[in-house]
Amino acid sequence: NQVTLGRPVEDIVDAVHALAQKIVVWERSCREIHHQENRAIIEDHVWRAWGVLTHARRLSSGEALGHLSAVRLGVCLGVLDHTDLATLQRLMVLMRPGHLQLGLSRSLDPTQRDEVRAELVRATLGRSGSSS
């Protein structure tokens, strides 16, 4: 009967959790190896993203997400310490069109959203972390 019913849910959850932990370890290892082998390229990418995010006056959703992801990588690798993962995660949600408009309680056209998004990102990153 056990064979026809399949594995217990708890066993499946445990197996998925164990696999997820292995993937996390593998990803961190790969990320570190990639950083060691391509330090200058990765650090340049991270710092350029930081520069755009902290100085741009207009940011599309896609551009902002790409740069936030690069900065997140930089934080994870210890390249950049001007912000933290929680701040970046919060920005990745709040910079979406719906959240921008909800925060202002009004509709915005795409150009307005890009301007408001850039302002939100600049203000948030300007407040987080050290200023060095």
Coordinates of C-alpha atoms in Angstrom, one line a residue, residues 26-126:
W26 CA 26.9 25.0 -5.0
E27 CA 25.8 28.5 -6.2
R28 CA 27.8 30.3 -3.6
S29 CA 30.9 28.2 -4.5
C30 CA 30.4 28.9 -8.2
R31 CA 29.9 32.6 -7.5
E32 CA 33.1 32.8 -5.5
I33 CA 35.1 30.9 -8.1
H34 CA 33.7 33.1 -10.9
H35 CA 34.7 36.2 -8.8
Q36 CA 38.2 34.9 -8.3
E37 CA 38.7 34.2 -12.0
N38 CA 37.0 37.4 -13.2
R39 CA 37.6 39.9 -10.3
A40 CA 38.1 43.0 -12.4
I41 CA 35.2 42.4 -14.7
I42 CA 32.8 41.6 -11.9
E43 CA 33.8 44.5 -9.7
D44 CA 33.6 46.9 -12.6
H45 CA 30.1 45.6 -13.4
V46 CA 29.0 46.0 -9.7
W47 CA 30.4 49.5 -9.3
R48 CA 29.0 50.7 -12.7
A49 CA 25.6 49.4 -11.5
W50 CA 26.0 51.2 -8.2
G51 CA 26.9 54.4 -10.1
V52 CA 23.8 54.2 -12.3
L53 CA 21.5 53.5 -9.4
T54 CA 22.8 56.3 -7.3
H55 CA 22.9 58.9 -10.0
A56 CA 20.3 58.2 -12.7
R57 CA 17.3 60.4 -13.1
R58 CA 15.3 57.9 -15.0
L59 CA 15.3 54.1 -14.6
S60 CA 13.0 51.6 -16.4
S61 CA 11.9 48.5 -14.4
G62 CA 14.2 46.2 -16.4
E63 CA 17.2 48.5 -16.1
A64 CA 16.7 49.0 -12.3
L65 CA 16.3 45.3 -11.7
G66 CA 19.4 44.5 -13.7
H67 CA 21.5 47.0 -11.8
L68 CA 20.0 46.0 -8.4
S69 CA 20.9 42.4 -9.2
A70 CA 24.5 43.4 -10.0
V71 CA 24.7 45.3 -6.8
R72 CA 23.2 42.4 -4.9
L73 CA 26.0 40.2 -6.3
G74 CA 28.5 42.8 -5.2
V75 CA 27.2 42.7 -1.6
C76 CA 27.2 38.9 -1.5
L77 CA 30.8 38.8 -2.7
G78 CA 31.9 41.6 -0.3
V79 CA 32.8 43.9 -3.2
L80 CA 30.4 46.6 -2.1
D81 CA 29.3 47.4 1.5
H82 CA 27.3 50.6 0.9
T83 CA 24.0 48.8 1.4
D84 CA 22.5 45.4 2.5
L85 CA 20.5 42.6 1.0
A86 CA 17.3 43.6 2.8
T87 CA 17.4 47.1 1.3
L88 CA 18.0 45.7 -2.2
Q89 CA 15.2 43.2 -1.8
R90 CA 12.8 45.9 -0.6
L91 CA 13.8 48.1 -3.6
M92 CA 13.3 45.2 -6.0
V93 CA 9.7 45.1 -4.9
L94 CA 8.9 48.8 -4.3
M95 CA 10.3 49.9 -7.7
R96 CA 7.7 47.9 -9.7
P97 CA 5.1 50.0 -11.5
G98 CA 2.2 49.0 -9.3
H99 CA 4.0 49.6 -6.1
L100 CA 5.2 53.0 -7.3
Q101 CA 1.7 54.1 -8.2
L102 CA 0.3 52.6 -5.0
G103 CA 2.8 54.5 -2.9
L104 CA 1.8 57.8 -4.6
S105 CA -1.9 56.9 -4.7
R106 CA -2.1 57.9 -8.4
S107 CA -1.5 56.6 -11.8
L108 CA 1.7 57.4 -13.6
D109 CA 2.7 57.2 -17.2
P110 CA 5.8 55.2 -18.1
T111 CA 8.1 58.3 -18.2
Q112 CA 6.8 59.5 -14.8
R113 CA 7.3 56.0 -13.3
D114 CA 10.9 55.9 -14.6
E115 CA 11.6 59.2 -12.9
V116 CA 9.9 58.3 -9.6
R117 CA 11.7 54.9 -9.7
A118 CA 15.1 56.6 -10.1
E119 CA 14.3 59.0 -7.3
L120 CA 13.2 56.2 -5.0
V121 CA 16.3 54.2 -5.7
R122 CA 18.6 57.2 -5.3
A123 CA 17.0 58.2 -2.0
T124 CA 17.0 54.7 -0.6
L125 CA 20.5 53.8 -1.5
G126 CA 21.7 57.2 -0.4

